[in-house]
Coordinates of C-alpha atoms in Angstrom, one line a residue:
Chain A
M197 CA 9.2 -13.3 31.3
R198 CA 8.5 -14.6 34.8
G199 CA 12.5 -15.2 35.7
E200 CA 13.1 -11.3 33.8
T201 CA 11.1 -9.5 36.4
A202 CA 12.7 -11.5 39.0
G203 CA 16.0 -10.7 38.4
A204 CA 15.6 -7.2 37.6
F205 CA 13.2 -7.2 41.0
R206 CA 16.6 -9.0 42.5
R207 CA 18.9 -5.8 41.2
E208 CA 17.0 -3.8 42.2
L209 CA 17.1 -4.8 46.0
V210 CA 20.9 -5.3 45.3
G211 CA 21.0 -1.5 44.3
F212 CA 18.8 -0.5 47.7
A213 CA 20.9 -2.4 49.5
G214 CA 24.2 -0.8 47.9
I215 CA 22.9 2.7 48.9
V216 CA 22.3 1.8 52.6
E217 CA 25.6 -0.2 52.8
R218 CA 27.7 2.6 50.9
N219 CA 26.0 5.8 54.1
T220 CA 27.0 2.2 56.9
Y221 CA 30.3 3.6 55.5
L222 CA 30.3 7.1 55.2
I223 CA 29.0 7.6 58.9
R224 CA 31.8 4.6 60.1
R225 CA 34.4 6.9 59.0
F226 CA 33.6 9.7 60.2
V227 CA 32.4 7.9 63.1
W228 CA 33.7 10.8 65.5
W229 CA 32.1 14.0 63.5
E230 CA 28.8 11.8 64.3
L231 CA 29.5 11.1 67.9
A232 CA 30.1 14.7 68.5
W233 CA 26.9 15.9 66.5
F234 CA 25.1 13.3 68.8
L235 CA 26.7 15.0 72.5
Y236 CA 25.8 17.6 70.6
T237 CA 22.0 16.9 70.7
V238 CA 21.8 15.5 73.9
A239 CA 23.4 19.1 75.3
N240 CA 20.4 21.0 72.7
T241 CA 18.0 18.5 74.0
L242 CA 18.8 18.6 77.5
T243 CA 18.9 22.1 77.8
I244 CA 15.0 22.5 75.7
V245 CA 13.8 20.3 78.8
F246 CA 15.4 22.1 81.2
I247 CA 13.2 25.2 79.9
A248 CA 10.3 23.3 82.0
K249 CA 12.3 23.4 85.2
G250 CA 12.9 27.0 84.8
V251 CA 9.6 28.4 84.1
E252 CA 9.4 26.2 87.5
A253 CA 11.8 28.4 89.5
G254 CA 10.3 31.6 87.7
G255 CA 7.4 30.8 90.4
Y256 CA 4.7 29.5 87.8
R257 CA 2.9 26.5 89.0
L258 CA 3.0 23.4 86.2
D259 CA 3.7 19.6 86.3
V260 CA 6.9 19.9 85.8
N261 CA 7.9 16.1 85.0
R262 CA 4.7 16.3 82.3
E263 CA 6.1 19.6 80.9
M264 CA 9.6 17.8 80.7
I265 CA 8.1 15.2 78.9
I266 CA 6.5 16.9 76.3
L267 CA 9.8 19.1 75.8
L268 CA 11.5 16.1 75.7
I269 CA 9.3 14.3 73.3
G270 CA 9.3 17.3 71.2
A271 CA 13.3 17.6 70.7
V272 CA 14.0 13.7 70.5
V273 CA 10.7 13.3 67.6
W274 CA 12.2 16.9 65.8
S275 CA 16.1 15.2 66.1
Y276 CA 14.9 12.0 63.9
L277 CA 12.6 13.6 61.8
G278 CA 15.3 16.3 61.6
L279 CA 17.9 13.3 60.9
V280 CA 15.3 11.1 58.1
F281 CA 14.2 14.8 56.2
E282 CA 18.2 16.1 56.2
I283 CA 19.5 12.5 54.9
E284 CA 16.9 12.1 51.7
T285 CA 17.1 15.8 51.6
E286 CA 20.6 15.8 51.0
T287 CA 21.1 12.9 48.3
V288 CA 21.9 14.4 45.3
A289 CA 24.2 17.0 47.4
W290 CA 26.2 14.2 49.4
E291 CA 27.1 12.6 45.9
R292 CA 27.6 16.0 44.3
W293 CA 30.0 17.0 47.4
E294 CA 32.3 14.0 46.7
G295 CA 32.0 13.9 43.0
T296 CA 30.3 10.9 42.5
I297 CA 27.1 12.4 41.1
E298 CA 27.5 11.3 37.5
Y299 CA 29.1 7.4 38.5
T300 CA 25.6 6.8 40.7
F301 CA 23.8 8.9 37.9
M302 CA 25.1 6.5 34.9
A303 CA 25.0 3.2 37.3
P304 CA 21.8 1.1 36.3
L305 CA 20.0 1.3 39.8
S306 CA 16.3 3.0 39.4
R307 CA 15.5 5.7 41.1
P308 CA 13.0 4.6 43.5
A309 CA 15.7 2.3 44.6
H310 CA 18.1 4.6 45.1
L311 CA 16.1 7.3 46.9
L312 CA 14.1 4.6 49.3
G313 CA 17.4 3.0 49.6
M314 CA 18.5 6.3 51.3
G315 CA 15.0 6.6 53.1
A316 CA 15.8 2.8 54.6
F317 CA 19.3 4.3 55.2
A318 CA 17.7 7.0 57.1
V319 CA 15.0 5.9 59.3
L320 CA 18.1 2.5 60.7
Y321 CA 20.2 5.4 61.7
G322 CA 17.5 7.4 62.9
V323 CA 16.1 5.0 65.2
I324 CA 19.0 3.6 66.9
R325 CA 19.8 7.4 67.2
T326 CA 16.9 8.6 68.6
V327 CA 16.6 5.8 71.2
A328 CA 20.3 6.5 72.5
L329 CA 19.2 10.4 72.6
F330 CA 15.7 9.4 74.5
G331 CA 17.1 6.9 76.8
L332 CA 20.3 8.7 77.7
V333 CA 18.3 12.1 78.3
A334 CA 15.3 10.4 80.3
V335 CA 17.3 8.6 82.8
M336 CA 20.5 11.8 83.2
L337 CA 17.2 13.8 83.8
G338 CA 15.2 11.2 85.9
V339 CA 11.7 12.1 84.0
H340 CA 9.0 9.2 84.8
F341 CA 6.4 8.1 82.3
T342 CA 3.6 7.0 84.5
N343 CA 1.8 5.1 81.8
P344 CA 3.8 4.9 78.8
N345 CA 2.3 3.5 75.3
F346 CA 6.1 3.0 73.2
A347 CA 4.5 0.3 70.6
T348 CA 1.7 3.3 69.4
A349 CA 4.6 6.2 69.5
T350 CA 6.5 3.4 67.2
V351 CA 3.5 3.3 65.3
V352 CA 3.2 6.9 65.4
L353 CA 6.9 7.5 63.9
A354 CA 7.2 5.1 61.3
A355 CA 3.6 6.7 59.5
S356 CA 5.6 10.1 59.6
S357 CA 8.7 8.4 58.6
V358 CA 7.2 7.5 54.9
S359 CA 5.9 11.1 55.3
F360 CA 9.3 12.5 55.5
V361 CA 10.8 11.0 53.1
G362 CA 8.5 11.3 50.7
I363 CA 9.2 15.0 51.2
G364 CA 12.6 14.6 51.5
M365 CA 12.5 12.9 48.2
M366 CA 10.5 16.3 46.7
T367 CA 13.3 18.7 48.0
A368 CA 16.1 16.7 47.0
V369 CA 15.5 17.2 43.7
L370 CA 16.7 20.9 44.5
P371 CA 20.4 20.8 44.1
L372 CA 19.5 18.8 41.4
V373 CA 17.6 21.9 39.7
S374 CA 19.8 24.7 41.3
P375 CA 23.6 23.6 42.4
E376 CA 24.0 26.7 43.9
K377 CA 20.5 27.3 45.4
G378 CA 19.0 23.7 45.9
T379 CA 20.4 22.7 49.1
Q380 CA 19.7 25.9 51.0
L381 CA 16.3 25.8 50.2
G382 CA 16.3 22.2 51.4
F383 CA 16.6 23.9 55.3
I384 CA 14.8 26.8 54.7
A385 CA 11.9 23.5 53.7
Q386 CA 12.7 21.8 57.5
G387 CA 12.8 25.4 59.6
L388 CA 9.9 26.0 58.2
L389 CA 8.6 22.3 58.7
L390 CA 10.1 23.3 62.5
V391 CA 7.9 26.3 63.1
V392 CA 4.9 25.5 62.2
S393 CA 4.5 21.6 63.7
G394 CA 4.1 22.5 66.8
V395 CA 7.3 21.0 68.6
Y396 CA 8.3 22.5 71.7
Y397 CA 4.5 24.9 71.8
P398 CA 0.5 23.8 71.1
V399 CA 0.1 24.9 67.5
S400 CA -2.9 27.1 68.9
V401 CA -0.6 29.9 70.1
L402 CA 0.5 29.8 66.4
P403 CA -0.6 33.1 64.3
Q404 CA -4.0 31.8 62.4
W405 CA -1.8 31.5 58.7
M406 CA 0.7 29.4 60.4
Q407 CA -1.5 27.3 61.7
W408 CA -3.5 26.8 58.2
L409 CA 0.1 25.5 57.3
S410 CA 0.6 22.8 60.6
V411 CA -2.1 21.4 59.3
L412 CA -0.4 20.7 56.1
S413 CA 2.9 19.2 58.5
P414 CA 3.6 15.4 58.9
A415 CA 5.4 16.9 62.1
T416 CA 2.2 17.8 63.4
Y417 CA 0.2 14.9 63.6
T418 CA 3.5 13.0 65.0
L419 CA 4.2 14.8 67.8
E420 CA 0.6 14.8 68.7
G421 CA 0.3 11.5 68.2
A422 CA 3.6 11.0 69.9
R423 CA 2.7 12.7 73.4
R424 CA -0.6 10.9 73.6
A425 CA 0.8 7.8 73.7
I426 CA 3.6 8.2 76.0
L427 CA 1.7 10.7 78.0
D428 CA -1.6 9.8 78.6
G429 CA -1.0 5.6 77.4
A430 CA -3.0 5.5 73.9
G431 CA -3.8 3.0 72.1
V432 CA -3.8 2.8 68.4
S433 CA -7.2 3.5 68.2
A434 CA -7.5 6.8 69.9
V435 CA -4.5 8.0 67.6
W436 CA -6.1 7.2 64.7
D437 CA -7.2 10.6 64.2
D438 CA -3.2 11.8 64.5
L439 CA -3.0 8.4 62.2
W440 CA -4.7 8.8 59.3
P441 CA -3.2 11.9 58.4
L442 CA -0.1 10.9 58.4
I443 CA -1.1 7.6 56.4
V444 CA -2.6 9.6 53.7
I445 CA 0.2 12.0 53.6
G446 CA 2.8 9.4 53.2
V447 CA 0.6 7.6 50.9
V448 CA 0.4 10.7 48.6
A449 CA 4.0 12.2 49.2
V450 CA 6.2 8.9 48.2
P451 CA 4.7 9.0 44.9
L452 CA 5.3 12.3 44.4
G453 CA 8.0 12.7 45.7
L454 CA 9.2 10.4 43.3
Y455 CA 7.4 12.0 40.6
V456 CA 8.4 15.8 41.3
F457 CA 12.7 14.4 41.4
S458 CA 11.9 12.5 38.1
L459 CA 10.7 15.5 36.5
G460 CA 13.7 17.6 38.4
E461 CA 16.9 14.6 36.8
R462 CA 14.8 15.6 33.7
Y463 CA 15.7 18.9 33.4
A464 CA 18.8 18.9 35.0
K465 CA 20.1 15.9 32.4
Q466 CA 18.2 18.5 29.1
H467 CA 20.6 21.5 30.7
G468 CA 24.0 19.6 31.7
R469 CA 23.0 19.9 35.8
L470 CA 23.8 16.4 35.9
K471 CA 27.1 16.9 36.9
R472 CA 29.9 17.3 39.6
S473 CA 30.6 20.8 39.3
G474 CA 27.5 21.6 39.2
Chain B
M75 CA 24.0 -10.3 8.3
S76 CA 24.9 -7.0 9.3
I77 CA 27.0 -6.6 12.8
E78 CA 25.1 -4.5 14.8
P79 CA 28.1 -1.3 15.9
A80 CA 28.3 -0.9 19.0
V81 CA 28.4 2.9 18.5
E82 CA 26.3 4.5 16.3
V83 CA 26.1 8.2 16.5
C84 CA 23.4 10.1 13.8
D85 CA 23.5 14.1 13.5
L86 CA 23.8 14.5 17.5
R87 CA 22.8 18.0 18.2
K88 CA 23.3 19.4 21.7
E89 CA 22.7 23.2 22.8
F90 CA 23.7 24.6 26.2
I91 CA 22.0 27.8 27.0
R92 CA 25.0 30.0 29.3
R93 CA 24.4 33.4 30.6
D94 CA 26.5 36.1 28.6
G95 CA 27.6 38.3 31.4
S96 CA 25.4 41.4 30.2
R97 CA 22.4 42.6 32.0
M98 CA 19.2 43.3 29.7
R99 CA 16.2 44.5 31.2
G100 CA 14.4 41.7 33.1
G101 CA 17.6 39.6 33.7
V102 CA 20.4 38.3 33.2
R103 CA 21.1 37.5 28.9
R104 CA 21.3 34.3 27.6
R105 CA 22.6 33.1 24.5
R106 CA 23.0 29.0 23.0
V107 CA 26.0 27.5 22.5
P108 CA 26.5 24.5 20.7
A109 CA 28.0 21.7 21.9
L110 CA 27.9 19.4 19.9
R111 CA 26.7 19.9 15.8
D112 CA 25.5 17.1 13.8
V113 CA 27.8 14.9 14.3
S114 CA 27.5 11.3 13.1
F115 CA 30.1 8.1 13.8
T116 CA 30.2 4.7 14.5
V117 CA 32.1 2.0 16.4
A118 CA 32.9 -1.1 15.8
R119 CA 32.7 -3.7 18.2
G120 CA 35.4 -4.6 20.1
E121 CA 36.8 -1.4 18.6
C122 CA 39.5 1.4 20.2
V123 CA 38.4 5.1 19.1
A124 CA 39.7 8.2 20.1
I125 CA 38.0 11.4 20.0
L126 CA 40.6 14.7 19.9
G127 CA 39.6 18.2 21.0
Q128 CA 40.3 21.1 22.8
N129 CA 38.5 22.0 26.5
G130 CA 35.0 22.7 25.2
S131 CA 35.4 20.8 22.3
G132 CA 32.4 18.6 22.8
K133 CA 34.6 15.4 24.3
S134 CA 33.0 15.7 27.1
T135 CA 29.5 16.4 26.4
L136 CA 29.4 13.1 23.5
V137 CA 30.5 11.1 26.8
R138 CA 27.6 12.3 29.1
V139 CA 25.2 11.4 26.2
L140 CA 26.8 8.1 25.7
S141 CA 26.5 7.4 29.2
T142 CA 22.9 8.9 29.8
L143 CA 23.9 11.9 31.8
L144 CA 22.7 14.2 29.1
L145 CA 20.1 14.6 27.0
H146 CA 20.5 15.8 23.3
D147 CA 18.4 18.2 21.2
G148 CA 18.5 16.1 18.0
G149 CA 19.7 13.0 16.1
S150 CA 20.1 9.5 18.3
A151 CA 22.6 7.7 19.8
R152 CA 22.5 4.2 19.8
V153 CA 24.8 2.0 22.1
F154 CA 24.3 -1.9 20.9
G155 CA 21.3 -0.4 19.2
V156 CA 19.8 0.6 21.9
D157 CA 18.3 4.1 21.8
V158 CA 20.7 6.4 25.5
A159 CA 17.4 8.8 25.3
A160 CA 14.3 6.2 24.8
K161 CA 16.0 3.0 27.0
P162 CA 18.7 4.5 29.5
R163 CA 18.3 1.7 31.6
A164 CA 19.0 -0.6 29.5
V165 CA 22.1 1.5 28.2
Q166 CA 23.6 1.5 31.8
R167 CA 24.1 -2.0 32.1
L168 CA 25.9 -1.8 29.1
V169 CA 28.1 1.1 29.7
N170 CA 30.9 1.7 32.4
R171 CA 33.3 4.9 32.1
V172 CA 36.4 6.1 33.8
S173 CA 36.8 10.2 33.5
V174 CA 40.1 12.5 34.2
E175 CA 38.2 12.7 38.4
A176 CA 38.4 10.0 40.0
S177 CA 35.5 10.7 41.4
F178 CA 34.5 8.6 44.8
F179 CA 33.8 9.0 48.3
K180 CA 37.1 10.7 49.6
R181 CA 37.0 8.9 53.1
M182 CA 36.3 5.6 52.5
S183 CA 38.2 3.0 50.7
P184 CA 38.8 1.2 47.7
D185 CA 37.5 -1.7 48.9
E186 CA 34.4 0.2 49.9
N187 CA 33.7 2.7 47.0
L188 CA 34.2 -0.3 45.0
S189 CA 31.7 -2.8 46.9
Y190 CA 29.2 -0.4 46.8
S191 CA 28.8 0.9 43.4
A192 CA 29.2 -2.9 42.1
R193 CA 25.9 -3.4 43.8
F194 CA 24.6 -0.2 42.1
Y195 CA 24.9 -2.6 39.0
G196 CA 23.3 -6.2 40.7
L197 CA 26.6 -7.5 41.8
T198 CA 26.4 -9.1 45.5
P199 CA 28.7 -9.3 48.0
R200 CA 29.1 -12.8 47.9
Q201 CA 29.9 -12.0 43.6
T202 CA 32.1 -9.0 45.1
R203 CA 33.7 -10.6 47.7
T204 CA 36.5 -12.5 45.7
A205 CA 35.7 -10.3 42.1
I206 CA 37.4 -7.2 44.5
P207 CA 40.7 -8.4 45.2
E208 CA 40.8 -10.2 42.0
I209 CA 40.5 -6.8 40.0
L210 CA 42.6 -5.3 42.4
R211 CA 44.9 -7.7 41.5
R212 CA 45.1 -7.1 38.1
V213 CA 45.1 -3.0 38.4
G214 CA 48.5 -3.6 40.1
F215 CA 47.1 -1.8 43.3
P216 CA 49.3 -2.9 46.7
P217 CA 46.8 -5.4 49.2
E218 CA 47.9 -3.1 51.7
R219 CA 45.9 -0.4 50.8
R220 CA 42.9 -1.6 50.2
G221 CA 41.5 -0.4 53.5
E222 CA 43.0 3.0 53.5
P223 CA 40.8 6.3 52.7
M224 CA 41.0 7.4 49.2
E225 CA 42.2 10.7 49.8
D226 CA 45.4 9.3 50.8
L227 CA 46.2 7.4 48.0
S228 CA 48.0 9.3 44.7
R229 CA 46.3 10.4 41.7
G230 CA 47.8 7.4 39.5
M231 CA 46.3 5.0 42.5
Q232 CA 43.3 6.6 42.4
Q233 CA 42.7 6.3 38.8
K234 CA 43.7 2.1 39.1
I235 CA 40.9 2.0 40.9
A236 CA 38.6 4.2 38.5
L237 CA 39.4 1.5 36.0
A238 CA 39.0 -1.3 38.5
R239 CA 35.5 0.5 39.1
A240 CA 34.8 -0.1 35.6
L241 CA 36.0 -3.6 34.7
L242 CA 34.4 -4.9 38.0
T243 CA 31.1 -4.4 36.1
S244 CA 32.0 -5.7 32.7
P245 CA 31.2 -3.2 30.3
V246 CA 30.6 -3.7 26.7
L247 CA 31.3 -0.3 26.1
L248 CA 34.1 1.9 28.2
L249 CA 34.1 5.5 28.0
L250 CA 37.3 7.1 28.7
D251 CA 37.4 10.5 29.9
E252 CA 40.3 11.8 29.5
P253 CA 41.4 8.9 31.9
T254 CA 45.3 10.1 32.0
T255 CA 44.9 13.8 32.6
G256 CA 47.2 15.0 35.1
L257 CA 49.0 12.0 35.8
D258 CA 52.7 11.4 36.1
P259 CA 54.5 9.6 32.9
R260 CA 54.9 7.2 34.5
S261 CA 51.2 6.1 36.1
K262 CA 49.8 7.5 32.4
L263 CA 51.9 4.4 30.5
E264 CA 50.4 2.5 33.7
V265 CA 47.1 3.1 32.7
Q266 CA 47.7 2.3 29.2
E267 CA 48.9 -1.0 29.8
L268 CA 45.9 -1.5 31.3
V269 CA 43.5 -0.5 28.6
R270 CA 45.1 -2.4 26.3
D271 CA 44.9 -4.9 28.6
M272 CA 40.4 -4.8 29.4
R273 CA 40.6 -4.9 25.0
R274 CA 42.3 -7.9 25.4
R275 CA 40.5 -9.5 27.9
H276 CA 37.4 -8.2 27.3
D277 CA 36.1 -8.1 23.8
C278 CA 35.4 -4.3 25.2
T279 CA 34.6 -1.5 22.8
I280 CA 36.4 1.6 24.0
L281 CA 35.2 5.3 22.7
L282 CA 38.1 7.4 24.5
C283 CA 38.5 11.3 24.4
T284 CA 41.4 12.8 25.2
H285 CA 43.7 15.9 24.0
D286 CA 47.1 14.0 23.7
M287 CA 48.1 12.9 21.0
T288 CA 50.7 10.3 21.9
E289 CA 47.8 8.4 23.7
A290 CA 45.8 8.5 21.1
E291 CA 47.7 6.7 18.4
A292 CA 49.1 4.2 21.0
L293 CA 45.8 3.0 21.8
A294 CA 43.1 3.6 19.4
D295 CA 42.6 2.0 15.6
R296 CA 40.6 5.1 15.0
V297 CA 40.8 8.5 15.7
G298 CA 38.2 11.9 15.5
I299 CA 39.3 15.7 15.6
L300 CA 36.4 16.9 17.5
H301 CA 36.3 21.1 17.3
E302 CA 33.3 23.3 18.1
G303 CA 31.1 20.8 18.8
V304 CA 32.4 19.7 14.5
L305 CA 33.5 16.0 14.3
L306 CA 35.8 17.1 11.5
A307 CA 37.4 14.0 10.7
L308 CA 37.7 10.1 12.0
D309 CA 40.1 7.7 10.3
T310 CA 43.1 5.4 11.3
P311 CA 45.8 7.9 11.9
A312 CA 48.2 7.4 9.3
E313 CA 45.1 8.6 6.9
V314 CA 44.4 11.2 9.2
R315 CA 48.0 12.8 8.9
D316 CA 48.3 12.0 5.0
R317 CA 44.2 13.8 5.1
Y318 CA 46.3 16.4 6.6
G319 CA 49.5 16.1 4.7
A320 CA 51.2 16.0 8.3
E321 CA 53.8 14.5 9.2
T322 CA 52.6 13.9 12.7
L323 CA 48.7 13.4 14.6
E324 CA 49.3 16.7 16.6
D325 CA 50.6 19.1 12.9
A326 CA 47.3 16.8 11.6
F327 CA 44.8 18.5 14.6
M328 CA 46.7 22.2 13.9
A329 CA 46.0 21.5 10.0
A330 CA 42.2 20.7 10.6
T331 CA 41.4 22.9 13.5
G332 CA 43.8 25.9 12.6
R333 CA 44.7 25.7 16.6
S334 CA 47.3 23.9 18.6
F335 CA 46.8 22.3 22.4
E336 CA 49.9 25.3 23.5
D337 CA 46.8 28.0 22.4
E338 CA 44.5 26.9 24.1
A339 CA 47.5 26.7 27.2
E340 CA 47.7 29.7 26.0
E341 CA 44.8 31.3 26.1
E342 CA 43.8 30.1 29.6
V343 CA 46.5 31.5 31.2
H344 CA 45.6 35.0 29.5
A345 CA 41.9 34.0 30.5

């Protein structure tokens, strides 16, 4: 019995690694596209961060270096969280585009191993990309950090990644339930998170109803925590107010995401939606 | 002691809900379309059974139920005694499939496609390092093309890789859903020979869904005729011909269904 359990767990781990392996092959095969997209993100981040200099040039008095870091953190953190969310959300969409959906879903790979494998790859790839983006843009702009606590920022991002993987699982089910509109709905969800989470401005400037939504978005706490860590050198205990909601959202979102996905998969199997042509 | 059949399908029913194009108050009118109507049959271990049917006859629905991609509405389907709806994971470990579309990540190479998909069946990199070249050699795939993107390979080559993918996981039940449709005659014969070879070497049970009568006769021990979701006959090719007083399987099919595959092709042209 113990041996059987160990064997089953080993198979799950191998399957989980298979998802990461496959996505790594895909990145390698689309490496020029990835590079182009990375350079576009660099340009986009620079554009956003230059807004601080633009405001100063317009005659307004502000701490340009601090404002540039605030915008830089917003752009970089959103680039990371957006990537994690997108990869997880497109779990089904990729398979449908490539026509492999039936083969993946008929394989003896548990859905947690499948979806967590997508999440693990997203985090791995996202971290590499984000470190490169942050480093490159910081050097290009010459921003200086007086007292950054990157370790705390990493803890905040790690907690946030779990939440985004969980939410991504819930939106990943949309193309399964609605092959025609599901992917679009995923983009809408991502856009909603972008607008309410205070990526480039404090959430206090939002209309009240948007501020209520911002409380539910893990990105709000991530950005707040990361900014306090990098700008003010806050330690883990000092960002606890931002950390605990992220942990709670993560603890709820992953099991809920798996549950929602299992309901969607069952619906797709009942209605014949689990096929390549949709 | 009775020997458990490889496949046991009993009164299997499946319906789909389709939009019928007309509108009614409150939305689009929908109707129920039966895809499988009380289908019952068994396949013995090691046997190859071909199910003949036109497009829309229910062949692919049957394959998708057996491969756990579709939940049936009534009846039961068991693979080596395991219920496909109740224990899908156990069934998934026993089954693999080759369908009409090769279905790969097109930018990735055969090696990469086979490698990651083998992981889903629990095969480690150490196992696939030797198994993949060996299986590709057996299906006659040129080793120097193992690193090329799938999209650069011919349909015949892609279908060989699809067979290799199935072989790699050592399935005891292989579901072949029109595996040679659209292939040139030479590739078709090569794929058929590979299917025979799989049976010889692997003690593999095969359920072949096709509308190629020659292929069915060449590969299968028994042939079934599925028409509009109803299994009209299932017997040896000779007995199916005798039953309908036909000289060929094609004539038997026409006698059983009142239609030929040419009718279908013509309908598609006029549609």
